mmCIF file of C-alpha atoms in Angstrom:
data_model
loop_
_atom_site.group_PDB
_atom_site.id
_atom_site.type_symbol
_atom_site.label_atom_id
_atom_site.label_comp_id
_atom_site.label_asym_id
_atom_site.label_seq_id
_atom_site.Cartn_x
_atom_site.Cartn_y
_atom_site.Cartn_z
ATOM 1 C CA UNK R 1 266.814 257.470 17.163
ATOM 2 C CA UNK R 2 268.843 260.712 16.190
ATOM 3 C CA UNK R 3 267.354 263.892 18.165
ATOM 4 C CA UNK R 4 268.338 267.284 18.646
ATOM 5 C CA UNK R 5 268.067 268.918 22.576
ATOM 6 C CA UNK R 6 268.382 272.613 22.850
ATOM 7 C CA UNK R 7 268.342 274.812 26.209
ATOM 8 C CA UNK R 8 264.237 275.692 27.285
ATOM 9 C CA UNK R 9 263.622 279.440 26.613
ATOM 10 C CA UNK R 10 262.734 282.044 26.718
ATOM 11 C CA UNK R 11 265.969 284.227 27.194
ATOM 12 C CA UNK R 12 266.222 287.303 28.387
ATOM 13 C CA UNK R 13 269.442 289.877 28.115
ATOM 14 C CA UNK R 14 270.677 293.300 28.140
ATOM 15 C CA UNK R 15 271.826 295.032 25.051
ATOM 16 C CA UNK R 16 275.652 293.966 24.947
ATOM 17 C CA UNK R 17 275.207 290.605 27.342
ATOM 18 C CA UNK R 18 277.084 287.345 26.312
ATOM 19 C CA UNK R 19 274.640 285.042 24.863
ATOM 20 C CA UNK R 20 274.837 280.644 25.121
ATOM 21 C CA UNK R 21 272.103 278.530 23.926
ATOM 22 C CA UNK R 22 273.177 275.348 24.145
ATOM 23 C CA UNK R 23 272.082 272.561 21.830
ATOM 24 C CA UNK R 24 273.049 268.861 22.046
ATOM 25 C CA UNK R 25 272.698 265.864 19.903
ATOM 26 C CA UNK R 26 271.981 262.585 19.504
ATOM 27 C CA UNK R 27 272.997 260.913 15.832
ATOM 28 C CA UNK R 28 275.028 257.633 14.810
ATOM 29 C CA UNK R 29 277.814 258.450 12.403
ATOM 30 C CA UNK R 30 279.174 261.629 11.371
ATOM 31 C CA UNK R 31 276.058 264.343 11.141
ATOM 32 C CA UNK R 32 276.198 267.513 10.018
ATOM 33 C CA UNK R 33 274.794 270.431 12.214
ATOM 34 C CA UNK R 34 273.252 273.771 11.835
ATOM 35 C CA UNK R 35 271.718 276.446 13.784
ATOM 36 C CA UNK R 36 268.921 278.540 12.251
ATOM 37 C CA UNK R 37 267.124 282.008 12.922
ATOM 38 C CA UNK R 38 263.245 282.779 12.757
ATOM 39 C CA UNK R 39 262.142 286.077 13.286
ATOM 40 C CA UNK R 40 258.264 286.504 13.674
ATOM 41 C CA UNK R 41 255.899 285.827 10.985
ATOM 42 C CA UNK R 42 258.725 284.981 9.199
ATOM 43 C CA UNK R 43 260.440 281.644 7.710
ATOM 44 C CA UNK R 44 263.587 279.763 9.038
ATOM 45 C CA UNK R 45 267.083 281.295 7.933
ATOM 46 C CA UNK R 46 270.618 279.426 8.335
ATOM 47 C CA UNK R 47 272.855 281.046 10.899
ATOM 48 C CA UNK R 48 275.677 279.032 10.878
ATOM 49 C CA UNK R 49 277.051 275.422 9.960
ATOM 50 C CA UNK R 50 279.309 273.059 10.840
ATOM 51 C CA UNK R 51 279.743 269.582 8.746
ATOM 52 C CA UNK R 52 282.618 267.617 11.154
ATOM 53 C CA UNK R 53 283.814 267.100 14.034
ATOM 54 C CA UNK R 54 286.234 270.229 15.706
ATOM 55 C CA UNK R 55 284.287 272.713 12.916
ATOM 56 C CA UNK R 56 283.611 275.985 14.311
ATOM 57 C CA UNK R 57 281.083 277.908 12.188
ATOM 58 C CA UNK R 58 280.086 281.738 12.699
ATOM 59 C CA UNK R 59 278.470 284.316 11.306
ATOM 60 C CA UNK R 60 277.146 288.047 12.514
ATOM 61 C CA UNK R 61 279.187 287.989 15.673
ATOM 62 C CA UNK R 62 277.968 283.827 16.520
ATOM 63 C CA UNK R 63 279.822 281.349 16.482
ATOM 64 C CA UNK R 64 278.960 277.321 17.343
ATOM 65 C CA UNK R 65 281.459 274.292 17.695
ATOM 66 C CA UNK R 66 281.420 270.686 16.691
ATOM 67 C CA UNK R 67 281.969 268.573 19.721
ATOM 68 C CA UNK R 68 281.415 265.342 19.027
ATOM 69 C CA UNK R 69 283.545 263.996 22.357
ATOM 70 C CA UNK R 70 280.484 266.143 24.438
ATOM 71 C CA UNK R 71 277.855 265.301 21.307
ATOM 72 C CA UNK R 72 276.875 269.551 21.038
ATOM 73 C CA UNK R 73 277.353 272.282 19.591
ATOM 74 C CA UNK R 74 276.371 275.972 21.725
ATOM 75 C CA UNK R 75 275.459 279.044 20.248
ATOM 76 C CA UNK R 76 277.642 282.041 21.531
ATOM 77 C CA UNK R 77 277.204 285.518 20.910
ATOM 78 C CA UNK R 78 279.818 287.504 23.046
ATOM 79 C CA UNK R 79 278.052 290.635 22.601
ATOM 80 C CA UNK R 80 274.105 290.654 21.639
ATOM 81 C CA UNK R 81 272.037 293.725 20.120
ATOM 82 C CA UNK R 82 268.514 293.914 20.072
ATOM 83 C CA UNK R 83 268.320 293.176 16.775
ATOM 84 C CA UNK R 84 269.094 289.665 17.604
ATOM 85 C CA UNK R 85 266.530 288.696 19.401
ATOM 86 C CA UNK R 86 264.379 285.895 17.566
ATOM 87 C CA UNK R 87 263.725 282.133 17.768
ATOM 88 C CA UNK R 88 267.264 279.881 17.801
ATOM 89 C CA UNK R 89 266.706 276.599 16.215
ATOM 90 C CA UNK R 90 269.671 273.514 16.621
ATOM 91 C CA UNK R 91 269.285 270.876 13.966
ATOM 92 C CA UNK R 92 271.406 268.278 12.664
ATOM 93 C CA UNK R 93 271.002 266.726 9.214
ATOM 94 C CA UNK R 94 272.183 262.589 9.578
ATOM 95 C CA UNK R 95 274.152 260.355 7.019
ATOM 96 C CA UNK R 96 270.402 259.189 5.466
ATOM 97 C CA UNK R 97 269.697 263.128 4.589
ATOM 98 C CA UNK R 98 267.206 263.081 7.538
ATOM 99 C CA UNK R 99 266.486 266.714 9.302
ATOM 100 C CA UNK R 100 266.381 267.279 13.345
ATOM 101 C CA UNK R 101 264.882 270.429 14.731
ATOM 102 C CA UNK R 102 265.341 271.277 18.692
ATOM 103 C CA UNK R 103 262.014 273.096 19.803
ATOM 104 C CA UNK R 104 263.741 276.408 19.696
ATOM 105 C CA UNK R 105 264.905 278.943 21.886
ATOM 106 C CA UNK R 106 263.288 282.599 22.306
ATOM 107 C CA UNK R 107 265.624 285.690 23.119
ATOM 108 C CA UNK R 108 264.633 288.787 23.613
ATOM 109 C CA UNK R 109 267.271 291.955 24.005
ATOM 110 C CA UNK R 110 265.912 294.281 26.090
ATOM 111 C CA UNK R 111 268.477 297.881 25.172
ATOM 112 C CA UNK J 1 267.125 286.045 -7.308
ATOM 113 C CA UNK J 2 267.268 282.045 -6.314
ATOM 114 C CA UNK J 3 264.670 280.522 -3.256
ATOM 115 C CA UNK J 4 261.169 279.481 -2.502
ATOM 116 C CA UNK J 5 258.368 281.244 -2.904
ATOM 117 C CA UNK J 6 255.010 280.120 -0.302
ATOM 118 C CA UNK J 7 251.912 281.895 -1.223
ATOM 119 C CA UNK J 8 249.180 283.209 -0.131
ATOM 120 C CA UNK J 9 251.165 284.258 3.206
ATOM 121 C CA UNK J 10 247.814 284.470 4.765
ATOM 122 C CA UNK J 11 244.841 282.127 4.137
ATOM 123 C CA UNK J 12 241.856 282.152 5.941
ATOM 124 C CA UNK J 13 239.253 278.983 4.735
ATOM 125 C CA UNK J 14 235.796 277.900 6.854
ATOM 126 C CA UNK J 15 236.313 274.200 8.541
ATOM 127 C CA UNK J 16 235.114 271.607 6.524
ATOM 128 C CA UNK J 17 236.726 272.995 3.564
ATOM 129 C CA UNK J 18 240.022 272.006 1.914
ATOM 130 C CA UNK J 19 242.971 274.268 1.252
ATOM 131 C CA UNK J 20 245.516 274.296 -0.942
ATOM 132 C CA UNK J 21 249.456 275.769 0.025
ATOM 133 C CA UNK J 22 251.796 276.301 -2.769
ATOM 134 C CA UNK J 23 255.516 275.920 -2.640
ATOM 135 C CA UNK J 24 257.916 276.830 -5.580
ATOM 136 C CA UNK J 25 261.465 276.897 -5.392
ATOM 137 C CA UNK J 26 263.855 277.767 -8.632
ATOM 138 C CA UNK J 27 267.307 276.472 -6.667
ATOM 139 C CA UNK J 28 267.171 273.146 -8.649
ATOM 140 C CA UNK J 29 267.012 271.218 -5.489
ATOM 141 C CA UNK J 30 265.907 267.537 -5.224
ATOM 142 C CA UNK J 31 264.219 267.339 -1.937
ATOM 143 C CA UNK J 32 261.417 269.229 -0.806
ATOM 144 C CA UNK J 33 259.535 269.148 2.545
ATOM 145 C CA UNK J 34 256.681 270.483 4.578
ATOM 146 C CA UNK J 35 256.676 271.706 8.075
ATOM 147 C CA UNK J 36 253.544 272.596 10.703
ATOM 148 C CA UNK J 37 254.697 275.076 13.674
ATOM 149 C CA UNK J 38 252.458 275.668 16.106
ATOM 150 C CA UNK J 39 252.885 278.756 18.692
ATOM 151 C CA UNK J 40 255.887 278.707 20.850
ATOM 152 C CA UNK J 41 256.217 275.588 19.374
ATOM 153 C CA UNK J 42 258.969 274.018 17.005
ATOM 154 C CA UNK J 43 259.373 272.151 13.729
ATOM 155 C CA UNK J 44 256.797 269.370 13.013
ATOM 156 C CA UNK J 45 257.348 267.117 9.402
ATOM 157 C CA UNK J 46 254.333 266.562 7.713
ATOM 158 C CA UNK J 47 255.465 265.101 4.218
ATOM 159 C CA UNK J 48 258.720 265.499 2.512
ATOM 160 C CA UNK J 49 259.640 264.486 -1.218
ATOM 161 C CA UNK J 50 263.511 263.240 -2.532
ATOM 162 C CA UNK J 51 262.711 263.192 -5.840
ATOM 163 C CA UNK J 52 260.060 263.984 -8.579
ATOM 164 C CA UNK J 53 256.773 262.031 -8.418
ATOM 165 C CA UNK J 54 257.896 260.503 -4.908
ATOM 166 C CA UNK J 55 257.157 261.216 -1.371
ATOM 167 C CA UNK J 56 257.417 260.293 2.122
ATOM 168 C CA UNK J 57 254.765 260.899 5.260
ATOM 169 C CA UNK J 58 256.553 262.610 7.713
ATOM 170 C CA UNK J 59 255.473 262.688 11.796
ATOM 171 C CA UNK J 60 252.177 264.071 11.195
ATOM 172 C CA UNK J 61 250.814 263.456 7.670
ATOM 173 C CA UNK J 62 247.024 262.524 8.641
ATOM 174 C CA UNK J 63 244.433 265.069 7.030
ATOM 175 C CA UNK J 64 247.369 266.586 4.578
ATOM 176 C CA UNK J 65 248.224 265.471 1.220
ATOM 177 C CA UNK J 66 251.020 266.217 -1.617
ATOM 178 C CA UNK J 67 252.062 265.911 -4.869
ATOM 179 C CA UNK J 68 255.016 265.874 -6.688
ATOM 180 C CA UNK J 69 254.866 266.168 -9.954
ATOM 181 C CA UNK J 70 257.621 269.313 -11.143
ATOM 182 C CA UNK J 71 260.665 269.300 -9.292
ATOM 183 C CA UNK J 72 260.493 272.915 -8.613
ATOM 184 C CA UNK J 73 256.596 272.453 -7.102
ATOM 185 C CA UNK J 74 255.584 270.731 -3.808
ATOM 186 C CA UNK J 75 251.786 271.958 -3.128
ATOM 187 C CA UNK J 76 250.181 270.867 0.373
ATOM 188 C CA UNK J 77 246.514 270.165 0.826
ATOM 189 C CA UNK J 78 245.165 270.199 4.165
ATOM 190 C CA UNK J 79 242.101 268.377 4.254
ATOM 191 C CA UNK J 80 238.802 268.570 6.302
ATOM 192 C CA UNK J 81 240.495 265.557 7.832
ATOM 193 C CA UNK J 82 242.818 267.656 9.447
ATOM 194 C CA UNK J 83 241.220 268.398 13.199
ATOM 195 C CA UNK J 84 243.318 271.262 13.788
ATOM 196 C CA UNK J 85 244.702 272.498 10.573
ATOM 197 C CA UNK J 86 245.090 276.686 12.364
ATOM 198 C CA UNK J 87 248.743 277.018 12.338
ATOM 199 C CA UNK J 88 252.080 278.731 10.502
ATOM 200 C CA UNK J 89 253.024 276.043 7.531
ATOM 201 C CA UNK J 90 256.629 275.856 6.079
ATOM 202 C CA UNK J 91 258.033 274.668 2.928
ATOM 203 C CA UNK J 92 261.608 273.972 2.549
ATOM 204 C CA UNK J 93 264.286 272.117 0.147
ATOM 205 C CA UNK J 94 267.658 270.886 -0.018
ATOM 206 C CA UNK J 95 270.113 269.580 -2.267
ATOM 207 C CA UNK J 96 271.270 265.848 -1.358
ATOM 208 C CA UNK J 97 274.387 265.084 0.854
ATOM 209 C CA UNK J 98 274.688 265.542 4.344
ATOM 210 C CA UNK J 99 277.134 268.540 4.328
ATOM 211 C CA UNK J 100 273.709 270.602 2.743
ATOM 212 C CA UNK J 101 271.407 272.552 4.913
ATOM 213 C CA UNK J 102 267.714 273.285 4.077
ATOM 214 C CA UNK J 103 266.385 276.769 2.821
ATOM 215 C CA UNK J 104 263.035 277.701 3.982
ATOM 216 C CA UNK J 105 260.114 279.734 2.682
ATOM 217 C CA UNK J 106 258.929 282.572 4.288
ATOM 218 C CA UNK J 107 255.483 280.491 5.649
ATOM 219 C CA UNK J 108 251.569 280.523 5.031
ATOM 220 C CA UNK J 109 249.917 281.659 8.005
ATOM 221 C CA UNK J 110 246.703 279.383 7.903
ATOM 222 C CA UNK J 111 243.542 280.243 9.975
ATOM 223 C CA UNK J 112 240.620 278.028 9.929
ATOM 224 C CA UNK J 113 236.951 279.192 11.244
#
């Protein structure tokens, strides 16, 4: 069945570090995927998208590719504040309209 | 300003007891869904609707319950079926086609004694 695998947490950087989470996939056909933000107490909020194959989506400084040759699709931040730091969620959304959450990954900027 | 609205964002109830979570959204969107997160934990589907007056059981639907019956409303009950009902609840909807991401509600913190 489709799945979504992202990187065990938490994660821990210094202000101004370059931040990877990386998130793979499992999905027949072409899915669309997504990573999300949660901040605490707080509901899930889109980050960034990407809906085929090559796609790069960003937003805020991150940016995520569509790799469907390596099936993922890594969250990079080349410079993180400590603003960022909150729970990273990879998901992909498959050709029947089905949603896949990874478990999350906490990060935590330390200035 | 368009989105979903969860309320109360804190419920406390006595075990035994059920509890009702509401779930409004005014973006016109089709599908609706539930989610349970548990501490440290991710994204667990309980029930999720496509369409007015229809819904599906997600991964964990035993001791919740739904209705359907406005587009824009998707209430949750959690039952006294539910062994272990304590945990941060999400609502969340989407328009249909695969390019479309979902757009949560802020959450319903739910505490049971």
């Amino acid at each position: 069945g489709n799945s979504v695998t992202q990187m065990e947490g938490p994660v821990t950087l210094s202000e101004e570090a370059f931040l990877t989470i990386n998130c793979t996939y499992t999905a027949t056909g072409y899915p669309s995927l997504f990573w999300y933000v949660q901040y605490p107490g707080e509901g899930l909020q889109l980050l960034l998208k990407a809906t085929k194959a090559d796609d790069k989506g960003s937003n805020k400084g991150f940016e995520a590719t569509y790799r469907k040759e390596t099936t993922s699709f890594h969250l990079e931040k080349g410079s993180v504040q400590v603003s960022d730091s909150a729970v990273y969620f990879c998901a992909l959304r498959d050709t029947g309209n089905q949603f896949y959450f990874g478990t999350g990954t906490s990060l935590t900027v330390i200035p | 300003d368009g989105g979903i609205t969860q309320s109360p964002k804190y419920l406390f109830r006595k075990e035994g007891q059920n509890v009702t979570l509401s779930c409004e959204q005014n973006l016109n969107h089709d599908a609706m869904y539930w989610y349970r997160q548990d501490p440290g934990q991710g994204l667990r589907l309980i029930y999720y609707s496509q369409i007015v007056n229809d819904f599906q059981k997600g991964d964990i639907a035993e001791g919740y319950s739904v209705s359907r019956e406005k587009k824009e409303s998707f209430p949750l009950t959690v039952t006294s079926a539910q062994k272990n009902p304590t945990a941060f609840y999400l609502c969340a909807s989407s328009i249909g086609g695969t390019r479309y991401e979902q757009y949560f509600g802020p959450g319903t913190r739910l505490t049971v004694t």
